[in-house]
Amino acid sequence: MTSLIDIAAEAEKKSAEVTDWAGRLGWVVGLLLFVAFVYWLMRQGWKWRGSLQSDLPELPTAPDPRGEAKLTLSGRYHGSTTAGQWLDRIVAHGLGTRSRVELTLTDAGIEVVRPGATDFFIPADRLREARLDKGIAGKVLAEGGLLIVTWAHGEQLLDSGFRSDRAAEHAAWVEAVNSMNSSNHASTTEGTAR
C-alpha cells in the first residue's frame, strides 16, 4: 500500500515539469521573434513589389469642374490588380491599400475618395469596362459580389475592385460605366472617320 508521503512525492515530480518557466519563456520569446521576422519579410515583399511597379505614373486627380453626379456608391475598396490577372496586386501609389470608399460617377469619369488612403480619379476616356466578379487579390466573395472596373493607367490596364454597402447597386454601375465606355468609343470613332 502506498503511503501519503509517496503520493505527495509523485505529485511533486509531476508539478515540477509544469513549472519550468525558463524553458517556456524561451519558447515564447523564440515564437515572438519568429512572428516578427515573418512580418518583416512580408513588409519587405510589399516594398519590393512597390519598387517593381514604380514605372506606373502618378494617379490622376479629379478635375475642378467635376460635373453632375450620375451615381454614387459607399462601400469598400479592395485593391487593384493587373487586368485579367486577379492575383497580381498593384501596390504602387497606394493602390494596394484597402479602405472605405466613396465613388462618384460623372461625365468626366469616376472619382474615388478613400479616407485614410490616396484618392484618385479615373477619367472617362480611360474607362474600358465594368463587370461583376467574385474575387480580386486577397478578397473572394460570392459570385457577383464585387464591382470590377477596368481602366487604363499609363501603358497598363488595371482592374479595381469595389464592394458597395448595398450590393444591389452594382448592376447599375456596370450598366452606366459600360454605356459610358461605348459612347466614348463611338464618339472617338466618329471623330477619326471625319
mmCIF file of N, CA, C and O in Angstrom, residues 81-184:
data_model
loop_
_atom_site.group_PDB
_atom_site.id
_atom_site.type_symbol
_atom_site.label_atom_id
_atom_site.label_comp_id
_atom_site.label_asym_id
_atom_site.label_seq_id
_atom_site.Cartn_x
_atom_site.Cartn_y
_atom_site.Cartn_z
ATOM 1 N N THR A 81 -5.496 45.260 -59.441
ATOM 2 C CA THR A 81 -4.619 44.228 -59.980
ATOM 3 C C THR A 81 -4.379 44.519 -61.461
ATOM 4 O O THR A 81 -5.054 45.352 -62.055
ATOM 5 N N THR A 82 -3.437 43.814 -62.039
ATOM 6 C CA THR A 82 -3.253 43.860 -63.481
ATOM 7 C C THR A 82 -4.512 43.263 -64.105
ATOM 8 O O THR A 82 -4.993 42.230 -63.652
ATOM 9 N N ALA A 83 -5.051 43.912 -65.128
ATOM 10 C CA ALA A 83 -6.307 43.471 -65.741
ATOM 11 C C ALA A 83 -6.213 42.021 -66.190
ATOM 12 O O ALA A 83 -5.244 41.621 -66.833
ATOM 13 N N GLY A 84 -7.216 41.245 -65.804
ATOM 14 C CA GLY A 84 -7.279 39.853 -66.195
ATOM 15 C C GLY A 84 -6.454 38.915 -65.330
ATOM 16 O O GLY A 84 -6.536 37.703 -65.485
ATOM 17 N N GLN A 85 -5.675 39.450 -64.408
ATOM 18 C CA GLN A 85 -4.850 38.630 -63.514
ATOM 19 C C GLN A 85 -5.214 38.981 -62.077
ATOM 20 O O GLN A 85 -4.558 39.797 -61.432
ATOM 21 N N TRP A 86 -6.256 38.349 -61.586
ATOM 22 C CA TRP A 86 -6.863 38.768 -60.323
ATOM 23 C C TRP A 86 -5.987 38.548 -59.096
ATOM 24 O O TRP A 86 -6.314 39.021 -58.010
ATOM 25 N N LEU A 87 -4.835 37.901 -59.225
ATOM 26 C CA LEU A 87 -3.941 37.728 -58.082
ATOM 27 C C LEU A 87 -2.703 38.633 -58.142
ATOM 28 O O LEU A 87 -1.919 38.669 -57.203
ATOM 29 N N ASP A 88 -2.506 39.368 -59.238
ATOM 30 C CA ASP A 88 -1.332 40.229 -59.407
ATOM 31 C C ASP A 88 -1.637 41.622 -58.859
ATOM 32 O O ASP A 88 -1.953 42.550 -59.604
ATOM 33 N N ARG A 89 -1.533 41.769 -57.544
ATOM 34 C CA ARG A 89 -1.899 43.024 -56.868
ATOM 35 C C ARG A 89 -0.953 44.162 -57.247
ATOM 36 O O ARG A 89 0.255 43.985 -57.326
ATOM 37 N N ILE A 90 -1.531 45.333 -57.455
ATOM 38 C CA ILE A 90 -0.768 46.561 -57.696
ATOM 39 C C ILE A 90 -0.688 47.298 -56.363
ATOM 40 O O ILE A 90 -1.714 47.584 -55.751
ATOM 41 N N VAL A 91 0.536 47.599 -55.899
ATOM 42 C CA VAL A 91 0.691 48.293 -54.617
ATOM 43 C C VAL A 91 1.266 49.694 -54.780
ATOM 44 O O VAL A 91 1.226 50.488 -53.841
ATOM 45 N N ALA A 92 1.790 50.023 -55.950
ATOM 46 C CA ALA A 92 2.389 51.343 -56.175
ATOM 47 C C ALA A 92 1.335 52.438 -56.006
ATOM 48 O O ALA A 92 0.165 52.256 -56.326
ATOM 49 N N HIS A 93 1.773 53.566 -55.485
ATOM 50 C CA HIS A 93 0.942 54.759 -55.293
ATOM 51 C C HIS A 93 -0.265 54.498 -54.382
ATOM 52 O O HIS A 93 -1.294 55.151 -54.508
ATOM 53 N N GLY A 94 -0.172 53.518 -53.513
ATOM 54 C CA GLY A 94 -1.247 53.248 -52.565
ATOM 55 C C GLY A 94 -2.411 52.464 -53.125
ATOM 56 O O GLY A 94 -3.434 52.309 -52.452
ATOM 57 N N LEU A 95 -2.291 51.941 -54.352
ATOM 58 C CA LEU A 95 -3.405 51.193 -54.944
ATOM 59 C C LEU A 95 -3.639 49.843 -54.266
ATOM 60 O O LEU A 95 -4.683 49.233 -54.453
ATOM 61 N N GLY A 96 -2.695 49.381 -53.471
ATOM 62 C CA GLY A 96 -2.873 48.118 -52.775
ATOM 63 C C GLY A 96 -3.498 48.257 -51.403
ATOM 64 O O GLY A 96 -3.783 47.270 -50.736
ATOM 65 N N THR A 97 -3.736 49.492 -50.962
ATOM 66 C CA THR A 97 -4.266 49.743 -49.630
ATOM 67 C C THR A 97 -5.781 49.623 -49.624
ATOM 68 O O THR A 97 -6.475 50.370 -50.311
ATOM 69 N N ARG A 98 -6.287 48.682 -48.850
ATOM 70 C CA ARG A 98 -7.733 48.543 -48.704
ATOM 71 C C ARG A 98 -8.259 49.676 -47.830
ATOM 72 O O ARG A 98 -7.576 50.122 -46.909
ATOM 73 N N SER A 99 -9.483 50.108 -48.114
ATOM 74 C CA SER A 99 -10.040 51.221 -47.352
ATOM 75 C C SER A 99 -11.537 51.342 -47.614
ATOM 76 O O SER A 99 -12.085 50.686 -48.501
ATOM 77 N N ARG A 100 -12.158 52.201 -46.850
ATOM 78 C CA ARG A 100 -13.521 52.622 -47.159
ATOM 79 C C ARG A 100 -13.435 53.442 -48.437
ATOM 80 O O ARG A 100 -12.373 53.968 -48.790
ATOM 81 N N VAL A 101 -14.560 53.567 -49.146
ATOM 82 C CA VAL A 101 -14.525 54.312 -50.399
ATOM 83 C C VAL A 101 -15.858 55.003 -50.634
ATOM 84 O O VAL A 101 -16.915 54.524 -50.220
ATOM 85 N N GLU A 102 -15.772 56.138 -51.283
ATOM 86 C CA GLU A 102 -16.934 56.854 -51.809
ATOM 87 C C GLU A 102 -16.667 57.040 -53.297
ATOM 88 O O GLU A 102 -15.723 57.723 -53.677
ATOM 89 N N LEU A 103 -17.482 56.400 -54.147
ATOM 90 C CA LEU A 103 -17.341 56.531 -55.603
ATOM 91 C C LEU A 103 -18.400 57.485 -56.124
ATOM 92 O O LEU A 103 -19.552 57.436 -55.687
ATOM 93 N N THR A 104 -18.011 58.307 -57.075
ATOM 94 C CA THR A 104 -18.949 59.196 -57.748
ATOM 95 C C THR A 104 -18.695 59.113 -59.243
ATOM 96 O O THR A 104 -17.575 59.346 -59.703
ATOM 97 N N LEU A 105 -19.732 58.760 -59.999
ATOM 98 C CA LEU A 105 -19.640 58.692 -61.460
ATOM 99 C C LEU A 105 -20.213 59.965 -62.048
ATOM 100 O O LEU A 105 -21.357 60.333 -61.765
ATOM 101 N N THR A 106 -19.397 60.654 -62.847
ATOM 102 C CA THR A 106 -19.839 61.846 -63.571
ATOM 103 C C THR A 106 -19.500 61.652 -65.043
ATOM 104 O O THR A 106 -18.909 60.647 -65.422
ATOM 105 N N ASP A 107 -19.853 62.641 -65.873
ATOM 106 C CA ASP A 107 -19.484 62.573 -67.293
ATOM 107 C C ASP A 107 -17.967 62.593 -67.471
ATOM 108 O O ASP A 107 -17.447 62.093 -68.464
ATOM 109 N N ALA A 108 -17.241 63.177 -66.495
ATOM 110 C CA ALA A 108 -15.784 63.263 -66.589
ATOM 111 C C ALA A 108 -15.101 61.951 -66.221
ATOM 112 O O ALA A 108 -13.979 61.698 -66.643
ATOM 113 N N GLY A 109 -15.759 61.089 -65.420
ATOM 114 C CA GLY A 109 -15.158 59.821 -65.018
ATOM 115 C C GLY A 109 -15.616 59.392 -63.635
ATOM 116 O O GLY A 109 -16.676 59.794 -63.167
ATOM 117 N N ILE A 110 -14.793 58.605 -62.965
ATOM 118 C CA ILE A 110 -15.116 58.085 -61.635
ATOM 119 C C ILE A 110 -14.149 58.688 -60.625
ATOM 120 O O ILE A 110 -12.931 58.523 -60.730
ATOM 121 N N GLU A 111 -14.720 59.376 -59.642
ATOM 122 C CA GLU A 111 -13.919 59.920 -58.551
ATOM 123 C C GLU A 111 -13.906 58.902 -57.414
ATOM 124 O O GLU A 111 -14.946 58.441 -56.969
ATOM 125 N N VAL A 112 -12.703 58.529 -56.975
ATOM 126 C CA VAL A 112 -12.526 57.529 -55.919
ATOM 127 C C VAL A 112 -11.956 58.245 -54.697
ATOM 128 O O VAL A 112 -10.793 58.644 -54.690
ATOM 129 N N VAL A 113 -12.788 58.415 -53.677
ATOM 130 C CA VAL A 113 -12.374 59.086 -52.443
ATOM 131 C C VAL A 113 -12.211 58.022 -51.367
ATOM 132 O O VAL A 113 -13.160 57.310 -51.049
ATOM 133 N N ARG A 114 -10.984 57.937 -50.836
ATOM 134 C CA ARG A 114 -10.665 56.903 -49.836
ATOM 135 C C ARG A 114 -10.144 57.561 -48.565
ATOM 136 O O ARG A 114 -8.996 57.986 -48.525
ATOM 137 N N PRO A 115 -10.948 57.613 -47.503
ATOM 138 C CA PRO A 115 -10.453 58.176 -46.241
ATOM 139 C C PRO A 115 -9.276 57.345 -45.721
ATOM 140 O O PRO A 115 -9.347 56.128 -45.662
ATOM 141 N N GLY A 116 -8.186 58.007 -45.385
ATOM 142 C CA GLY A 116 -7.011 57.320 -44.866
ATOM 143 C C GLY A 116 -6.114 56.730 -45.938
ATOM 144 O O GLY A 116 -5.139 56.066 -45.614
ATOM 145 N N ALA A 117 -6.431 56.917 -47.200
ATOM 146 C CA ALA A 117 -5.607 56.409 -48.304
ATOM 147 C C ALA A 117 -5.636 57.444 -49.429
ATOM 148 O O ALA A 117 -6.379 58.415 -49.372
ATOM 149 N N THR A 118 -4.845 57.210 -50.461
ATOM 150 C CA THR A 118 -4.733 58.158 -51.572
ATOM 151 C C THR A 118 -5.987 58.127 -52.438
ATOM 152 O O THR A 118 -6.399 57.077 -52.924
ATOM 153 N N ASP A 119 -6.599 59.308 -52.628
ATOM 154 C CA ASP A 119 -7.740 59.438 -53.547
ATOM 155 C C ASP A 119 -7.203 59.443 -54.974
ATOM 156 O O ASP A 119 -6.061 59.822 -55.220
ATOM 157 N N PHE A 120 -8.050 59.018 -55.904
ATOM 158 C CA PHE A 120 -7.655 59.107 -57.309
ATOM 159 C C PHE A 120 -8.894 59.271 -58.176
ATOM 160 O O PHE A 120 -10.022 59.221 -57.698
ATOM 161 N N PHE A 121 -8.652 59.486 -59.451
ATOM 162 C CA PHE A 121 -9.722 59.747 -60.408
ATOM 163 C C PHE A 121 -9.470 58.885 -61.637
ATOM 164 O O PHE A 121 -8.339 58.750 -62.094
ATOM 165 N N ILE A 122 -10.541 58.298 -62.160
ATOM 166 C CA ILE A 122 -10.439 57.510 -63.395
ATOM 167 C C ILE A 122 -11.154 58.301 -64.488
ATOM 168 O O ILE A 122 -12.386 58.360 -64.505
ATOM 169 N N PRO A 123 -10.408 58.960 -65.375
ATOM 170 C CA PRO A 123 -11.051 59.741 -66.435
ATOM 171 C C PRO A 123 -11.913 58.857 -67.338
ATOM 172 O O PRO A 123 -11.607 57.680 -67.567
ATOM 173 N N ALA A 124 -12.988 59.416 -67.856
ATOM 174 C CA ALA A 124 -13.940 58.657 -68.672
ATOM 175 C C ALA A 124 -13.277 58.043 -69.902
ATOM 176 O O ALA A 124 -13.621 56.924 -70.294
ATOM 177 N N ASP A 125 -12.305 58.743 -70.498
ATOM 178 C CA ASP A 125 -11.665 58.197 -71.698
ATOM 179 C C ASP A 125 -10.724 57.023 -71.387
ATOM 180 O O ASP A 125 -10.288 56.322 -72.291
ATOM 181 N N ARG A 126 -10.425 56.788 -70.105
ATOM 182 C CA ARG A 126 -9.573 55.651 -69.724
ATOM 183 C C ARG A 126 -10.378 54.445 -69.248
ATOM 184 O O ARG A 126 -9.812 53.383 -69.021
ATOM 185 N N LEU A 127 -11.677 54.624 -69.068
ATOM 186 C CA LEU A 127 -12.527 53.502 -68.663
ATOM 187 C C LEU A 127 -12.630 52.500 -69.802
ATOM 188 O O LEU A 127 -12.828 52.872 -70.952
ATOM 189 N N ARG A 128 -12.496 51.229 -69.494
ATOM 190 C CA ARG A 128 -12.612 50.182 -70.507
ATOM 191 C C ARG A 128 -13.873 49.344 -70.312
ATOM 192 O O ARG A 128 -14.565 49.049 -71.264
ATOM 193 N N GLU A 129 -14.160 48.941 -69.089
ATOM 194 C CA GLU A 129 -15.377 48.176 -68.835
ATOM 195 C C GLU A 129 -15.620 48.084 -67.340
ATOM 196 O O GLU A 129 -14.748 48.392 -66.529
ATOM 197 N N ALA A 130 -16.807 47.632 -67.000
ATOM 198 C CA ALA A 130 -17.153 47.289 -65.616
ATOM 199 C C ALA A 130 -17.871 45.954 -65.670
ATOM 200 O O ALA A 130 -18.564 45.639 -66.638
ATOM 201 N N ARG A 131 -17.660 45.156 -64.630
ATOM 202 C CA ARG A 131 -18.302 43.845 -64.580
ATOM 203 C C ARG A 131 -18.467 43.425 -63.127
ATOM 204 O O ARG A 131 -17.833 43.994 -62.235
ATOM 205 N N LEU A 132 -19.289 42.417 -62.925
ATOM 206 C CA LEU A 132 -19.425 41.814 -61.609
ATOM 207 C C LEU A 132 -18.537 40.581 -61.569
ATOM 208 O O LEU A 132 -18.469 39.836 -62.541
ATOM 209 N N ASP A 133 -17.859 40.379 -60.466
ATOM 210 C CA ASP A 133 -16.958 39.241 -60.342
ATOM 211 C C ASP A 133 -16.989 38.766 -58.901
ATOM 212 O O ASP A 133 -17.640 39.381 -58.050
ATOM 213 N N LYS A 134 -16.273 37.681 -58.645
ATOM 214 C CA LYS A 134 -16.296 37.133 -57.286
ATOM 215 C C LYS A 134 -14.991 37.331 -56.528
ATOM 216 O O LYS A 134 -14.947 37.064 -55.338
ATOM 217 N N GLY A 135 -13.934 37.792 -57.181
ATOM 218 C CA GLY A 135 -12.695 37.925 -56.440
ATOM 219 C C GLY A 135 -11.682 38.858 -57.052
ATOM 220 O O GLY A 135 -11.703 39.143 -58.244
ATOM 221 N N ILE A 136 -10.827 39.361 -56.181
ATOM 222 C CA ILE A 136 -9.663 40.157 -56.548
ATOM 223 C C ILE A 136 -8.629 39.844 -55.480
ATOM 224 O O ILE A 136 -8.987 39.348 -54.410
ATOM 225 N N ALA A 137 -7.363 40.082 -55.725
ATOM 226 C CA ALA A 137 -6.284 39.668 -54.818
ATOM 227 C C ALA A 137 -6.627 39.897 -53.351
ATOM 228 O O ALA A 137 -6.876 41.012 -52.930
ATOM 229 N N GLY A 138 -6.672 38.818 -52.609
ATOM 230 C CA GLY A 138 -6.913 38.912 -51.178
ATOM 231 C C GLY A 138 -8.371 38.959 -50.774
ATOM 232 O O GLY A 138 -8.680 39.022 -49.589
ATOM 233 N N LYS A 139 -9.311 38.931 -51.713
ATOM 234 C CA LYS A 139 -10.727 39.004 -51.359
ATOM 235 C C LYS A 139 -11.531 38.149 -52.329
ATOM 236 O O LYS A 139 -11.504 38.378 -53.527
ATOM 237 N N VAL A 140 -12.238 37.166 -51.793
ATOM 238 C CA VAL A 140 -13.120 36.328 -52.600
ATOM 239 C C VAL A 140 -14.483 36.336 -51.944
ATOM 240 O O VAL A 140 -14.614 36.127 -50.741
ATOM 241 N N LEU A 141 -15.507 36.599 -52.751
ATOM 242 C CA LEU A 141 -16.884 36.686 -52.268
ATOM 243 C C LEU A 141 -17.761 35.775 -53.116
ATOM 244 O O LEU A 141 -17.283 35.078 -54.002
ATOM 245 N N ALA A 142 -19.046 35.831 -52.868
ATOM 246 C CA ALA A 142 -19.995 35.089 -53.700
ATOM 247 C C ALA A 142 -19.959 35.655 -55.116
ATOM 248 O O ALA A 142 -19.546 36.796 -55.339
ATOM 249 N N GLU A 143 -20.390 34.853 -56.073
ATOM 250 C CA GLU A 143 -20.414 35.279 -57.479
ATOM 251 C C GLU A 143 -21.158 36.611 -57.601
ATOM 252 O O GLU A 143 -22.261 36.768 -57.100
ATOM 253 N N GLY A 144 -20.533 37.593 -58.256
ATOM 254 C CA GLY A 144 -21.145 38.907 -58.445
ATOM 255 C C GLY A 144 -21.033 39.814 -57.239
ATOM 256 O O GLY A 144 -21.641 40.880 -57.202
ATOM 257 N N GLY A 145 -20.232 39.447 -56.251
ATOM 258 C CA GLY A 145 -20.126 40.241 -55.029
ATOM 259 C C GLY A 145 -19.227 41.457 -55.138
ATOM 260 O O GLY A 145 -19.242 42.312 -54.269
ATOM 261 N N LEU A 146 -18.425 41.539 -56.212
ATOM 262 C CA LEU A 146 -17.519 42.669 -56.394
ATOM 263 C C LEU A 146 -17.810 43.394 -57.699
ATOM 264 O O LEU A 146 -18.094 42.766 -58.717
ATOM 265 N N LEU A 147 -17.721 44.703 -57.647
ATOM 266 C CA LEU A 147 -17.779 45.531 -58.846
ATOM 267 C C LEU A 147 -16.335 45.743 -59.292
ATOM 268 O O LEU A 147 -15.526 46.294 -58.544
ATOM 269 N N ILE A 148 -15.997 45.265 -60.480
ATOM 270 C CA ILE A 148 -14.636 45.408 -61.020
ATOM 271 C C ILE A 148 -14.683 46.424 -62.158
ATOM 272 O O ILE A 148 -15.444 46.264 -63.110
ATOM 273 N N VAL A 149 -13.873 47.461 -62.038
ATOM 274 C CA VAL A 149 -13.764 48.492 -63.077
ATOM 275 C C VAL A 149 -12.393 48.349 -63.732
ATOM 276 O O VAL A 149 -11.371 48.424 -63.053
ATOM 277 N N THR A 150 -12.380 48.118 -65.047
ATOM 278 C CA THR A 150 -11.133 48.010 -65.796
ATOM 279 C C THR A 150 -10.843 49.371 -66.420
ATOM 280 O O THR A 150 -11.717 49.963 -67.053
ATOM 281 N N TRP A 151 -9.607 49.856 -66.224
ATOM 282 C CA TRP A 151 -9.237 51.179 -66.728
ATOM 283 C C TRP A 151 -7.762 51.203 -67.097
ATOM 284 O O TRP A 151 -6.983 50.391 -66.649
ATOM 285 N N ALA A 152 -7.424 52.135 -67.981
ATOM 286 C CA ALA A 152 -6.045 52.280 -68.447
ATOM 287 C C ALA A 152 -5.330 53.297 -67.569
ATOM 288 O O ALA A 152 -5.834 54.389 -67.330
ATOM 289 N N HIS A 153 -4.145 52.898 -67.091
ATOM 290 C CA HIS A 153 -3.307 53.809 -66.301
ATOM 291 C C HIS A 153 -1.903 53.725 -66.868
ATOM 292 O O HIS A 153 -1.222 52.714 -66.705
ATOM 293 N N GLY A 154 -1.522 54.761 -67.561
ATOM 294 C CA GLY A 154 -0.247 54.719 -68.276
ATOM 295 C C GLY A 154 -0.356 53.713 -69.401
ATOM 296 O O GLY A 154 -1.307 53.721 -70.177
ATOM 297 N N GLU A 155 0.582 52.813 -69.471
ATOM 298 C CA GLU A 155 0.589 51.778 -70.509
ATOM 299 C C GLU A 155 -0.062 50.479 -70.044
ATOM 300 O O GLU A 155 -0.024 49.486 -70.752
ATOM 301 N N GLN A 156 -0.644 50.485 -68.856
ATOM 302 C CA GLN A 156 -1.143 49.254 -68.265
ATOM 303 C C GLN A 156 -2.648 49.324 -68.024
ATOM 304 O O GLN A 156 -3.185 50.366 -67.683
ATOM 305 N N LEU A 157 -3.313 48.185 -68.219
ATOM 306 C CA LEU A 157 -4.723 48.071 -67.874
ATOM 307 C C LEU A 157 -4.833 47.522 -66.456
ATOM 308 O O LEU A 157 -4.167 46.550 -66.109
ATOM 309 N N LEU A 158 -5.669 48.160 -65.640
ATOM 310 C CA LEU A 158 -5.849 47.755 -64.251
ATOM 311 C C LEU A 158 -7.298 47.370 -64.000
ATOM 312 O O LEU A 158 -8.213 47.924 -64.612
ATOM 313 N N ASP A 159 -7.498 46.430 -63.087
ATOM 314 C CA ASP A 159 -8.815 46.092 -62.551
ATOM 315 C C ASP A 159 -8.852 46.594 -61.117
ATOM 316 O O ASP A 159 -7.992 46.235 -60.317
ATOM 317 N N SER A 160 -9.826 47.434 -60.795
ATOM 318 C CA SER A 160 -10.000 47.907 -59.420
ATOM 319 C C SER A 160 -11.288 47.312 -58.875
ATOM 320 O O SER A 160 -12.322 47.353 -59.541
ATOM 321 N N GLY A 161 -11.217 46.770 -57.660
ATOM 322 C CA GLY A 161 -12.360 46.078 -57.064
ATOM 323 C C GLY A 161 -13.026 46.888 -55.968
ATOM 324 O O GLY A 161 -12.366 47.386 -55.061
ATOM 325 N N PHE A 162 -14.344 47.016 -56.064
ATOM 326 C CA PHE A 162 -15.143 47.758 -55.094
ATOM 327 C C PHE A 162 -16.311 46.887 -54.642
ATOM 328 O O PHE A 162 -16.817 46.073 -55.403
ATOM 329 N N ARG A 163 -16.734 47.082 -53.403
ATOM 330 C CA ARG A 163 -17.918 46.403 -52.898
ATOM 331 C C ARG A 163 -18.783 47.435 -52.217
ATOM 332 O O ARG A 163 -18.369 48.089 -51.257
ATOM 333 N N SER A 164 -19.993 47.590 -52.712
ATOM 334 C CA SER A 164 -20.925 48.556 -52.151
ATOM 335 C C SER A 164 -21.501 48.038 -50.837
ATOM 336 O O SER A 164 -21.607 46.834 -50.620
ATOM 337 N N ASP A 165 -21.885 48.963 -49.976
ATOM 338 C CA ASP A 165 -22.607 48.584 -48.756
ATOM 339 C C ASP A 165 -23.961 47.992 -49.117
ATOM 340 O O ASP A 165 -24.542 47.239 -48.348
ATOM 341 N N ARG A 166 -24.474 48.364 -50.293
ATOM 342 C CA ARG A 166 -25.738 47.824 -50.812
ATOM 343 C C ARG A 166 -25.424 47.169 -52.161
ATOM 344 O O ARG A 166 -25.385 47.832 -53.190
ATOM 345 N N ALA A 167 -25.227 45.863 -52.151
ATOM 346 C CA ALA A 167 -24.762 45.125 -53.337
ATOM 347 C C ALA A 167 -25.698 45.259 -54.528
ATOM 348 O O ALA A 167 -25.282 45.072 -55.667
ATOM 349 N N ALA A 168 -26.953 45.616 -54.304
ATOM 350 C CA ALA A 168 -27.894 45.765 -55.411
ATOM 351 C C ALA A 168 -27.496 46.921 -56.333
ATOM 352 O O ALA A 168 -27.933 46.975 -57.486
ATOM 353 N N GLU A 169 -26.640 47.834 -55.861
ATOM 354 C CA GLU A 169 -26.201 48.972 -56.679
ATOM 355 C C GLU A 169 -25.200 48.569 -57.768
ATOM 356 O O GLU A 169 -25.012 49.312 -58.730
ATOM 357 N N HIS A 170 -24.564 47.427 -57.620
ATOM 358 C CA HIS A 170 -23.509 47.025 -58.562
ATOM 359 C C HIS A 170 -23.996 46.973 -60.011
ATOM 360 O O HIS A 170 -23.295 47.418 -60.914
ATOM 361 N N ALA A 171 -25.171 46.425 -60.233
ATOM 362 C CA ALA A 171 -25.673 46.271 -61.610
ATOM 363 C C ALA A 171 -25.839 47.625 -62.298
ATOM 364 O O ALA A 171 -25.513 47.778 -63.479
ATOM 365 N N ALA A 172 -26.327 48.625 -61.571
ATOM 366 C CA ALA A 172 -26.496 49.960 -62.152
ATOM 367 C C ALA A 172 -25.142 50.557 -62.531
ATOM 368 O O ALA A 172 -25.016 51.221 -63.569
ATOM 369 N N TRP A 173 -24.117 50.308 -61.722
ATOM 370 C CA TRP A 173 -22.786 50.799 -62.036
ATOM 371 C C TRP A 173 -22.210 50.126 -63.275
ATOM 372 O O TRP A 173 -21.610 50.789 -64.119
ATOM 373 N N VAL A 174 -22.401 48.824 -63.383
ATOM 374 C CA VAL A 174 -21.912 48.102 -64.566
ATOM 375 C C VAL A 174 -22.560 48.667 -65.816
ATOM 376 O O VAL A 174 -21.884 48.962 -66.810
ATOM 377 N N GLU A 175 -23.874 48.838 -65.785
ATOM 378 C CA GLU A 175 -24.599 49.356 -66.949
ATOM 379 C C GLU A 175 -24.146 50.773 -67.293
ATOM 380 O O GLU A 175 -23.891 51.096 -68.453
ATOM 381 N N ALA A 176 -24.026 51.652 -66.282
ATOM 382 C CA ALA A 176 -23.655 53.050 -66.531
ATOM 383 C C ALA A 176 -22.229 53.173 -67.077
ATOM 384 O O ALA A 176 -21.994 53.909 -68.040
ATOM 385 N N VAL A 177 -21.285 52.447 -66.492
ATOM 386 C CA VAL A 177 -19.889 52.540 -66.945
ATOM 387 C C VAL A 177 -19.751 51.964 -68.348
ATOM 388 O O VAL A 177 -19.088 52.554 -69.209
ATOM 389 N N ASN A 178 -20.387 50.833 -68.614
ATOM 390 C CA ASN A 178 -20.273 50.219 -69.940
ATOM 391 C C ASN A 178 -20.954 51.060 -71.005
ATOM 392 O O ASN A 178 -20.458 51.162 -72.124
ATOM 393 N N SER A 179 -22.089 51.702 -70.694
ATOM 394 C CA SER A 179 -22.731 52.570 -71.688
ATOM 395 C C SER A 179 -21.904 53.831 -71.899
ATOM 396 O O SER A 179 -21.796 54.326 -73.015
ATOM 397 N N MET A 180 -21.284 54.333 -70.850
ATOM 398 C CA MET A 180 -20.412 55.500 -70.970
ATOM 399 C C MET A 180 -19.198 55.144 -71.835
ATOM 400 O O MET A 180 -18.791 55.916 -72.698
ATOM 401 N N ASN A 181 -18.653 53.964 -71.628
ATOM 402 C CA ASN A 181 -17.494 53.498 -72.396
ATOM 403 C C ASN A 181 -17.842 53.328 -73.865
ATOM 404 O O ASN A 181 -17.095 53.736 -74.741
ATOM 405 N N SER A 182 -19.003 52.741 -74.168
ATOM 406 C CA SER A 182 -19.385 52.543 -75.571
ATOM 407 C C SER A 182 -19.667 53.873 -76.254
ATOM 408 O O SER A 182 -19.342 54.054 -77.410
ATOM 409 N N SER A 183 -20.245 54.850 -75.541
ATOM 410 C CA SER A 183 -20.482 56.161 -76.158
ATOM 411 C C SER A 183 -19.173 56.907 -76.370
ATOM 412 O O SER A 183 -19.013 57.625 -77.359
ATOM 413 N N ASN A 184 -18.195 56.737 -75.466
ATOM 414 C CA ASN A 184 -16.875 57.361 -75.654
ATOM 415 C C ASN A 184 -16.173 56.785 -76.875
ATOM 416 O O ASN A 184 -15.573 57.499 -77.653
#
